[in-house]
Amino acid sequence: MYPRSLEKLIESFRKLPGVGEKTAERYALLICDSDIEDVQEFAQALMDVKEKLTHCHVCGNLCEGDECDICRDRDRNHRQIFVVQSSKDIIAMERAGEYRGVYHVLNGLISSSKGILPEDLNIESLVERAKDAEEVILATSATLDGETTSLYLSRLLAQNYPELLITRIAHGIPSGGLLDYADEITLMHALTDRRKMGG
Amino acid sequence: MYPRSLEKLIESFRKLPGVGEKTAERYALLICDSDIEDVQEFAQALMDVKEKLTHCHVCGNLCEGDECDICRDRDRNHRQIFVVQSSKDIIAMERAGEYRGVYHVLNGLISSSKGILPEDLNIESLVERAKDAEEVILATSATLDGETTSLYLSRLLAQNYPELLITRIAHGIPSGGLLDYADEITLMHALTDRRKMGG
């Protein structure tokens, strides 16, 4: 119905999460009315993200270059590792501003329903890093897959390093809730009230 | 907080209508995980829309090239002009499949609150086209600005062409509703039950 180029743009918008036909149309028609500079910037931003963005080779966080800002920061405690499922959880924690250790991004959760196995996640390098760590804080979401993943990791780490302190953030995150949607107070509670978890 | 390229993409997504911080983040993170081909296609689609898409010089509809498919279609009744505020209203009417005349897109509505004046809209060429028309059907939305615009147009057209039949789609579109959200039956009723409006 629409001209071909507009149809193609609507199709691209429809691939975004939670975007249906009407919303995609609204987005695409706004683009039609936008300044050419804004649209060029948008297109450039899309390409830049694919071209410049990689995963930090230490922690798996999204970054430009080889190592992320947090891993490069020598003022942080590199012997305390906060394990999350996605980069956006790091942003949420950093906004709370309480935590001074480093992170490790799994890039997913072990999930029997989605067929995601431990070897699909960024776990091997976590075991490697944990060798020099004092504490590993498991901060996957309070969902079934999140709990499963934490349990798996706590056992795996305890097997390898009996001396390592393994904790799990706990009190504060509501059951079934997603980490990156929690408010800052809740996150702070979750950090303060973490409990020992050893294998 | 995020790497610069990701921040820029989030910023671009935030300019879309109804998209807040969290939604923009979700969109941008999905792009990070998308295939490079999909993202290239998306960026290309954005640029194509700005480069290829213009307004039909006859009716003001979005099209590629000089004249839109509907204006080029000699099987349609070019003496019956259906006046809408935006191109997406044409799509809604064409989906209903009942109308066989042509269209005229105002690209907006007269609005005192937004400071949009008649001279900002595609009205001059409508008056020009109406010279050869038998009927002009006013189909702006059933909102304050929509009614104002229809009233203005009906008076303007009646002044210029006392013989012209000027109608307004009416029965069926709920008050305050937007044309492109109406279902096909409602649109069909609105077309069938249009009432004479002359100046």
Tab-separated table of C-alpha atoms in Angstrom:
chain	number	residue	atom	x	y	z
A	1	MET	CA	0.000	0.000	0.000
A	2	TYR	CA	2.705	2.452	0.975
A	3	PRO	CA	5.528	3.316	-1.403
A	4	ARG	CA	8.180	0.589	-1.392
A	5	SER	CA	10.822	2.482	0.573
A	6	LEU	CA	8.318	3.322	3.302
A	7	GLU	CA	7.100	-0.293	3.462
A	8	LYS	CA	10.680	-1.449	3.970
A	9	LEU	CA	11.189	0.984	6.824
A	10	ILE	CA	7.930	-0.120	8.486
A	11	GLU	CA	9.144	-3.716	8.174
A	12	SER	CA	12.420	-2.831	9.899
A	13	PHE	CA	10.641	-1.067	12.749
A	14	ARG	CA	8.339	-4.071	13.190
A	15	LYS	CA	11.343	-6.207	14.155
A	16	LEU	CA	11.827	-4.147	17.326
A	17	PRO	CA	10.469	-5.756	20.498
A	18	GLY	CA	6.783	-5.052	21.149
A	19	VAL	CA	6.263	-3.008	17.973
A	20	GLY	CA	3.139	-3.823	15.947
A	21	GLU	CA	1.849	-2.619	12.579
A	22	LYS	CA	0.339	0.679	13.767
A	23	THR	CA	3.316	1.645	15.911
A	24	ALA	CA	5.762	0.816	13.111
A	25	GLU	CA	3.684	3.003	10.764
A	26	ARG	CA	3.755	5.888	13.235
A	27	TYR	CA	7.525	5.581	13.632
A	28	ALA	CA	8.093	5.431	9.875
A	29	LEU	CA	5.825	8.400	9.156
A	30	LEU	CA	7.669	10.435	11.779
A	31	ILE	CA	10.895	9.621	9.949
A	32	CYS	CA	9.312	10.973	6.740
A	33	ASP	CA	8.716	14.276	8.509
A	34	SER	CA	12.103	14.415	10.283
A	35	ASP	CA	15.042	16.539	9.233
A	36	ILE	CA	17.450	14.778	6.910
A	37	GLU	CA	20.259	15.407	9.448
A	38	ASP	CA	18.391	13.566	12.211
A	39	VAL	CA	17.713	10.615	9.938
A	40	GLN	CA	21.315	10.464	8.744
A	41	GLU	CA	22.410	10.497	12.374
A	42	PHE	CA	19.974	7.675	13.135
A	43	ALA	CA	21.229	5.547	10.230
A	44	GLN	CA	24.823	6.282	11.206
A	45	ALA	CA	24.116	5.368	14.839
A	46	LEU	CA	22.705	2.023	13.715
A	47	MET	CA	25.782	1.229	11.662
A	48	ASP	CA	28.172	2.494	14.341
A	49	VAL	CA	26.655	0.214	16.939
A	50	LYS	CA	27.297	-2.794	14.725
A	51	GLU	CA	30.734	-1.660	13.630
A	52	LYS	CA	32.226	-0.182	16.791
A	53	LEU	CA	30.539	-2.072	19.579
A	54	THR	CA	32.157	-5.267	20.825
A	55	HIS	CA	32.221	-7.205	24.071
A	56	CYS	CA	34.934	-6.446	26.646
A	57	HIS	CA	37.368	-9.387	26.512
A	58	VAL	CA	37.596	-9.384	30.302
A	59	CYS	CA	34.006	-9.130	31.514
A	60	GLY	CA	31.810	-9.432	28.403
A	61	ASN	CA	30.245	-5.962	28.838
A	62	LEU	CA	29.353	-3.999	25.696
A	63	CYS	CA	32.140	-1.551	24.888
A	64	GLU	CA	34.057	0.187	22.149
A	65	GLY	CA	37.564	-1.187	21.909
A	66	ASP	CA	39.142	-4.129	23.652
A	67	GLU	CA	38.386	-3.484	27.314
A	68	CYS	CA	35.457	-1.662	28.948
A	69	ASP	CA	35.819	1.463	31.113
A	70	ILE	CA	34.994	-0.433	34.297
A	71	CYS	CA	37.595	-3.149	33.750
A	72	ARG	CA	40.138	-0.460	32.850
A	73	ASP	CA	39.434	1.479	36.076
A	74	ARG	CA	42.264	0.617	38.504
A	75	ASP	CA	40.448	2.337	41.419
A	76	ARG	CA	37.809	-0.359	41.484
A	77	ASN	CA	38.139	-3.587	43.442
A	78	HIS	CA	39.025	-6.215	40.854
A	79	ARG	CA	38.765	-9.019	43.407
A	80	GLN	CA	35.013	-8.543	43.768
A	81	ILE	CA	33.020	-9.723	40.737
A	82	PHE	CA	29.332	-8.929	40.274
A	83	VAL	CA	27.778	-11.408	37.828
A	84	VAL	CA	24.842	-10.187	35.700
A	85	GLN	CA	22.960	-11.543	32.736
A	86	SER	CA	23.105	-8.460	30.512
A	87	SER	CA	24.949	-5.162	30.037
A	88	LYS	CA	21.881	-3.127	30.943
A	89	ASP	CA	22.010	-4.574	34.459
A	90	ILE	CA	25.431	-2.939	34.846
A	91	ILE	CA	23.918	0.424	33.931
A	92	ALA	CA	21.223	-0.045	36.578
A	93	MET	CA	23.821	-0.907	39.233
A	94	GLU	CA	26.115	1.956	38.236
A	95	ARG	CA	23.196	4.377	38.501
A	96	ALA	CA	22.656	3.217	42.086
A	97	GLY	CA	26.311	4.244	42.523
A	98	GLU	CA	27.067	2.024	45.549
A	99	TYR	CA	29.139	-0.769	44.053
A	100	ARG	CA	32.919	-0.357	43.576
A	101	GLY	CA	33.930	-3.820	42.370
A	102	VAL	CA	33.899	-5.111	38.790
A	103	TYR	CA	31.321	-6.999	36.739
A	104	HIS	CA	30.931	-10.098	34.654
A	105	VAL	CA	28.249	-10.295	31.954
A	106	LEU	CA	26.895	-13.762	31.168
A	107	ASN	CA	24.981	-12.537	28.097
A	108	GLY	CA	21.972	-14.678	28.921
A	109	LEU	CA	20.743	-17.270	31.385
A	110	ILE	CA	20.757	-21.048	31.416
A	111	SER	CA	17.264	-21.990	30.243
A	112	SER	CA	15.800	-25.400	29.636
A	113	SER	CA	12.716	-23.883	27.998
A	114	LYS	CA	14.782	-21.855	25.507
A	115	GLY	CA	17.437	-24.551	25.160
A	116	ILE	CA	20.269	-22.319	26.418
A	117	LEU	CA	23.108	-24.373	27.915
A	118	PRO	CA	25.997	-23.251	30.160
A	119	GLU	CA	28.412	-23.487	27.224
A	120	ASP	CA	26.343	-20.875	25.320
A	121	LEU	CA	27.094	-18.290	28.022
A	122	ASN	CA	30.175	-16.318	29.035
A	123	ILE	CA	30.923	-18.687	31.930
A	124	GLU	CA	34.343	-20.132	31.090
A	125	SER	CA	36.036	-16.753	31.435
A	126	LEU	CA	34.219	-16.165	34.745
A	127	VAL	CA	35.749	-19.346	36.194
A	128	GLU	CA	39.120	-18.173	34.917
A	129	ARG	CA	38.726	-14.705	36.487
A	130	ALA	CA	37.402	-16.064	39.784
A	131	LYS	CA	40.846	-17.629	40.441
A	132	ASP	CA	42.126	-14.275	41.766
A	133	ALA	CA	38.840	-13.091	43.271
A	134	GLU	CA	37.822	-12.778	46.910
A	135	GLU	CA	34.118	-12.707	46.217
A	136	VAL	CA	31.736	-13.476	43.392
A	137	ILE	CA	28.284	-11.883	43.748
A	138	LEU	CA	25.616	-13.685	41.729
A	139	ALA	CA	23.040	-11.159	40.514
A	140	THR	CA	20.967	-12.917	37.897
A	141	SER	CA	17.240	-12.105	37.927
A	142	ALA	CA	14.890	-13.564	40.511
A	143	THR	CA	13.212	-15.737	37.882
A	144	LEU	CA	13.349	-19.489	37.375
A	145	ASP	CA	16.157	-19.259	34.811
A	146	GLY	CA	18.002	-16.707	36.950
A	147	GLU	CA	17.896	-18.924	40.038
A	148	THR	CA	18.926	-21.963	38.010
A	149	THR	CA	21.894	-20.095	36.583
A	150	SER	CA	22.985	-18.837	40.016
A	151	LEU	CA	22.760	-22.303	41.500
A	152	TYR	CA	24.773	-23.741	38.632
A	153	LEU	CA	27.446	-21.050	38.960
A	154	SER	CA	27.697	-21.307	42.752
A	155	ARG	CA	28.321	-25.055	42.525
A	156	LEU	CA	30.774	-24.727	39.675
A	157	LEU	CA	32.749	-21.982	41.440
A	158	ALA	CA	32.728	-23.753	44.825
A	159	GLN	CA	34.058	-26.903	43.187
A	160	ASN	CA	36.944	-25.013	41.617
A	161	TYR	CA	37.733	-22.632	44.485
A	162	PRO	CA	36.670	-23.919	47.918
A	163	GLU	CA	38.033	-20.743	49.548
A	164	LEU	CA	36.057	-18.308	47.370
A	165	LEU	CA	33.222	-16.339	48.954
A	166	ILE	CA	30.163	-16.822	46.734
A	167	THR	CA	27.159	-14.633	47.468
A	168	ARG	CA	23.759	-14.050	45.938
A	169	ILE	CA	21.924	-10.721	45.953
A	170	ALA	CA	18.667	-11.377	47.669
A	171	HIS	CA	16.413	-9.287	49.800
A	172	GLY	CA	14.797	-6.421	47.944
A	173	ILE	CA	14.356	-7.666	44.394
A	174	PRO	CA	10.717	-8.752	44.208
A	175	SER	CA	10.158	-12.364	43.154
A	176	GLY	CA	9.750	-12.696	39.380
A	177	GLY	CA	11.140	-9.182	38.885
A	178	LEU	CA	13.805	-8.223	36.370
A	179	LEU	CA	17.001	-6.637	37.665
A	180	ASP	CA	17.175	-3.662	35.347
A	181	TYR	CA	13.649	-2.529	36.225
A	182	ALA	CA	14.300	-2.356	39.978
A	183	ASP	CA	14.573	1.075	41.596
A	184	GLU	CA	17.841	2.194	43.164
A	185	ILE	CA	16.821	1.613	46.785
A	186	THR	CA	15.793	-1.940	45.964
A	187	LEU	CA	19.110	-2.526	44.242
A	188	MET	CA	20.997	-1.089	47.220
A	189	HIS	CA	19.126	-3.410	49.597
A	190	ALA	CA	19.846	-6.303	47.325
A	191	LEU	CA	23.558	-5.484	47.414
A	192	THR	CA	23.716	-4.931	51.200
A	193	ASP	CA	21.713	-8.022	52.114
A	194	ARG	CA	23.477	-10.484	49.853
A	195	ARG	CA	23.742	-13.928	51.470
A	196	LYS	CA	26.510	-16.521	51.396
A	197	MET	CA	25.719	-19.297	48.964
A	198	GLY	CA	28.703	-21.750	48.759
A	199	GLY	CA	28.090	-25.059	46.944
B	1	MET	CA	26.879	5.240	31.004
B	2	TYR	CA	26.644	3.132	27.863
B	3	PRO	CA	29.415	3.222	25.248
B	4	ARG	CA	29.119	6.334	23.103
B	5	SER	CA	27.807	4.649	19.964
B	6	LEU	CA	25.074	2.906	21.941
B	7	GLU	CA	24.129	6.156	23.713
B	8	LYS	CA	23.725	7.836	20.334
B	9	LEU	CA	21.452	5.091	19.073
B	10	ILE	CA	19.325	5.271	22.247
B	11	GLU	CA	19.056	9.025	21.700
B	12	SER	CA	17.842	8.491	18.121
B	13	PHE	CA	15.220	5.976	19.224
B	14	ARG	CA	14.016	8.382	21.917
B	15	LYS	CA	12.963	10.837	19.210
B	16	LEU	CA	10.287	8.409	17.999
B	17	PRO	CA	6.753	9.167	19.203
B	18	GLY	CA	5.913	7.695	22.608
B	19	VAL	CA	9.350	6.147	23.175
B	20	GLY	CA	10.885	6.711	26.615
B	21	GLU	CA	14.276	5.876	28.095
B	22	LYS	CA	13.590	2.192	28.878
B	23	THR	CA	11.963	1.448	25.531
B	24	ALA	CA	14.773	3.165	23.629
B	25	GLU	CA	17.287	1.062	25.586
B	26	ARG	CA	15.425	-2.129	24.736
B	27	TYR	CA	15.325	-1.214	21.049
B	28	ALA	CA	19.030	-0.327	20.995
B	29	LEU	CA	20.087	-3.495	22.817
B	30	LEU	CA	18.075	-5.562	20.355
B	31	ILE	CA	20.007	-3.866	17.551
B	32	CYS	CA	23.260	-4.920	19.275
B	33	ASP	CA	22.111	-8.529	19.091
B	34	SER	CA	20.706	-8.335	15.537
B	35	ASP	CA	22.399	-9.669	12.420
B	36	ILE	CA	24.555	-7.117	10.647
B	37	GLU	CA	22.445	-7.629	7.477
B	38	ASP	CA	19.233	-6.662	9.266
B	39	VAL	CA	20.830	-3.555	10.714
B	40	GLN	CA	22.309	-2.537	7.360
B	41	GLU	CA	18.872	-2.976	5.823
B	42	PHE	CA	17.351	-0.830	8.579
B	43	ALA	CA	19.922	1.957	8.081
B	44	GLN	CA	19.438	1.756	4.317
B	45	ALA	CA	15.646	1.912	4.697
B	46	LEU	CA	15.982	5.068	6.791
B	47	MET	CA	18.136	6.771	4.169
B	48	ASP	CA	15.978	5.548	1.272
B	49	VAL	CA	12.873	7.046	2.828
B	50	LYS	CA	14.542	10.441	2.998
B	51	GLU	CA	16.146	10.173	-0.430
B	52	LYS	CA	13.457	8.515	-2.521
B	53	LEU	CA	10.230	9.582	-0.885
B	54	THR	CA	8.593	12.800	-2.029
B	55	HIS	CA	5.097	14.189	-2.133
B	56	CYS	CA	2.949	13.609	-5.230
B	57	HIS	CA	2.794	16.961	-7.046
B	58	VAL	CA	-0.920	16.442	-7.707
B	59	CYS	CA	-2.384	15.274	-4.393
B	60	GLY	CA	0.425	15.608	-1.846
B	61	ASN	CA	0.462	11.876	-1.003
B	62	LEU	CA	3.795	10.266	-0.116
B	63	CYS	CA	5.267	8.578	-3.174
B	64	GLU	CA	8.413	7.687	-5.035
B	65	GLY	CA	8.719	9.744	-8.195
B	66	ASP	CA	6.637	12.636	-9.394
B	67	GLU	CA	3.084	11.322	-9.204
B	68	CYS	CA	1.540	8.729	-6.894
B	69	ASP	CA	-0.025	5.459	-8.061
B	70	ILE	CA	-3.539	6.645	-7.296
B	71	CYS	CA	-3.245	9.889	-9.281
B	72	ARG	CA	-1.676	7.921	-12.140
B	73	ASP	CA	-4.584	5.434	-12.182
B	74	ARG	CA	-6.880	6.484	-15.070
B	75	ASP	CA	-9.596	4.022	-13.963
B	76	ARG	CA	-10.347	6.096	-10.896
B	77	ASN	CA	-12.782	8.984	-10.837
B	78	HIS	CA	-10.620	12.098	-10.936
B	79	ARG	CA	-13.622	14.376	-10.430
B	80	GLN	CA	-14.226	13.117	-6.910
B	81	ILE	CA	-11.619	14.297	-4.390
B	82	PHE	CA	-11.336	12.835	-0.885
B	83	VAL	CA	-9.483	15.286	1.384
B	84	VAL	CA	-7.440	13.836	4.272
B	85	GLN	CA	-4.922	15.224	6.701
B	86	SER	CA	-2.210	12.596	6.250
B	87	SER	CA	-1.032	9.857	3.888
B	88	LYS	CA	-1.841	7.126	6.389
B	89	ASP	CA	-5.532	8.019	6.116
B	90	ILE	CA	-5.330	7.076	2.439
B	91	ILE	CA	-3.980	3.651	3.404
B	92	ALA	CA	-6.895	3.165	5.802
B	93	MET	CA	-9.433	4.129	3.088
B	94	GLU	CA	-7.760	1.961	0.451
B	95	ARG	CA	-7.851	-1.015	2.822
B	96	ALA	CA	-11.610	-0.543	3.127
B	97	GLY	CA	-11.559	-0.862	-0.682
B	98	GLU	CA	-14.825	0.987	-1.376
B	99	TYR	CA	-13.674	4.353	-2.674
B	100	ARG	CA	-12.823	4.788	-6.373
B	101	GLY	CA	-12.131	8.527	-6.560
B	102	VAL	CA	-8.841	10.296	-5.896
B	103	TYR	CA	-7.357	11.910	-2.796
B	104	HIS	CA	-5.882	15.151	-1.587
B	105	VAL	CA	-3.502	15.194	1.397
B	106	LEU	CA	-3.421	18.398	3.446
B	107	ASN	CA	-0.365	17.261	5.438
B	108	GLY	CA	-1.777	18.612	8.677
B	109	LEU	CA	-4.734	20.515	10.082
B	110	ILE	CA	-5.403	24.168	10.753
B	111	SER	CA	-4.690	24.553	14.473
B	112	SER	CA	-4.781	27.662	16.579
B	113	SER	CA	-3.166	25.818	19.512
B	114	LYS	CA	-0.212	24.645	17.395
B	115	GLY	CA	-0.091	27.850	15.356
B	116	ILE	CA	-0.734	26.069	12.033
B	117	LEU	CA	-2.325	28.395	9.468
B	118	PRO	CA	-4.107	27.550	6.191
B	119	GLU	CA	-1.047	28.712	4.228
B	120	ASP	CA	1.084	26.044	5.973
B	121	LEU	CA	-1.075	23.306	4.447
B	122	ASN	CA	-1.483	21.843	0.963
B	123	ILE	CA	-4.668	23.879	0.335
B	124	GLU	CA	-3.792	26.102	-2.624
B	125	SER	CA	-3.427	23.106	-4.956
B	126	LEU	CA	-6.726	21.681	-3.666
B	127	VAL	CA	-8.553	24.847	-4.732
B	128	GLU	CA	-6.802	24.580	-8.099
B	129	ARG	CA	-7.796	20.912	-8.536
B	130	ALA	CA	-11.383	21.470	-7.373
B	131	LYS	CA	-11.983	23.566	-10.519
B	132	ASP	CA	-12.616	20.397	-12.553
B	133	ALA	CA	-14.173	18.356	-9.740
B	134	GLU	CA	-17.771	17.303	-9.226
B	135	GLU	CA	-17.410	16.580	-5.541
B	136	VAL	CA	-14.965	17.276	-2.737
B	137	ILE	CA	-15.345	14.980	0.288
B	138	LEU	CA	-13.887	16.476	3.455
B	139	ALA	CA	-12.486	13.689	5.650
B	140	THR	CA	-10.391	15.379	8.285
B	141	SER	CA	-10.572	13.810	11.763
B	142	ALA	CA	-13.572	14.371	14.043
B	143	THR	CA	-11.475	16.531	16.374
B	144	LEU	CA	-11.610	20.269	17.007
B	145	ASP	CA	-8.816	21.007	14.530
B	146	GLY	CA	-10.316	18.589	12.017
B	147	GLU	CA	-13.729	20.242	12.162
B	148	THR	CA	-12.175	23.718	11.947
B	149	THR	CA	-10.223	22.707	8.866
B	150	SER	CA	-13.279	21.187	7.168
B	151	LEU	CA	-15.360	24.277	7.886
B	152	TYR	CA	-12.626	26.517	6.504
B	153	LEU	CA	-12.275	24.400	3.360
B	154	SER	CA	-16.003	24.125	2.729
B	155	ARG	CA	-16.359	27.918	2.863
B	156	LEU	CA	-13.313	28.525	0.714
B	157	LEU	CA	-14.408	26.003	-1.925
B	158	ALA	CA	-18.033	27.200	-1.965
B	159	GLN	CA	-16.840	30.777	-2.488
B	160	ASN	CA	-14.735	29.757	-5.477
B	161	TYR	CA	-17.081	27.194	-7.013
B	162	PRO	CA	-20.771	27.722	-6.138
B	163	GLU	CA	-21.709	24.672	-8.261
B	164	LEU	CA	-19.322	22.255	-6.542
B	165	LEU	CA	-20.773	19.531	-4.315
B	166	ILE	CA	-18.964	19.703	-0.981
B	167	THR	CA	-19.541	16.849	1.461
B	168	ARG	CA	-18.229	15.831	4.844
B	169	ILE	CA	-17.826	12.228	6.010
B	170	ALA	CA	-19.879	11.967	9.119
B	171	HIS	CA	-21.863	9.156	10.622
B	172	GLY	CA	-19.658	6.344	11.873
B	173	ILE	CA	-16.432	7.981	12.957
B	174	PRO	CA	-16.716	8.340	16.752
B	175	SER	CA	-16.288	11.869	18.073
B	176	GLY	CA	-12.675	12.634	18.982
B	177	GLY	CA	-11.519	9.576	17.016
B	178	LEU	CA	-8.673	9.523	14.536
B	179	LEU	CA	-9.450	8.456	10.988
B	180	ASP	CA	-6.659	5.946	10.535
B	181	TYR	CA	-7.675	4.008	13.662
B	182	ALA	CA	-11.262	3.430	12.505
B	183	ASP	CA	-12.271	-0.072	11.390
B	184	GLU	CA	-13.315	-0.715	7.796
B	185	ILE	CA	-17.071	-0.883	8.448
B	186	THR	CA	-16.961	2.451	10.238
B	187	LEU	CA	-15.062	3.956	7.338
B	188	MET	CA	-17.561	2.523	4.870
B	189	HIS	CA	-20.469	4.023	6.840
B	190	ALA	CA	-18.678	7.321	6.973
B	191	LEU	CA	-18.289	7.282	3.205
B	192	THR	CA	-21.879	6.208	2.457
B	193	ASP	CA	-23.516	8.630	4.902
B	194	ARG	CA	-21.578	11.731	3.966
B	195	ARG	CA	-23.726	14.872	4.172
B	196	LYS	CA	-23.825	17.937	1.968
B	197	MET	CA	-21.962	20.829	3.530
B	198	GLY	CA	-21.904	23.845	1.104
B	199	GLY	CA	-20.621	27.165	2.503
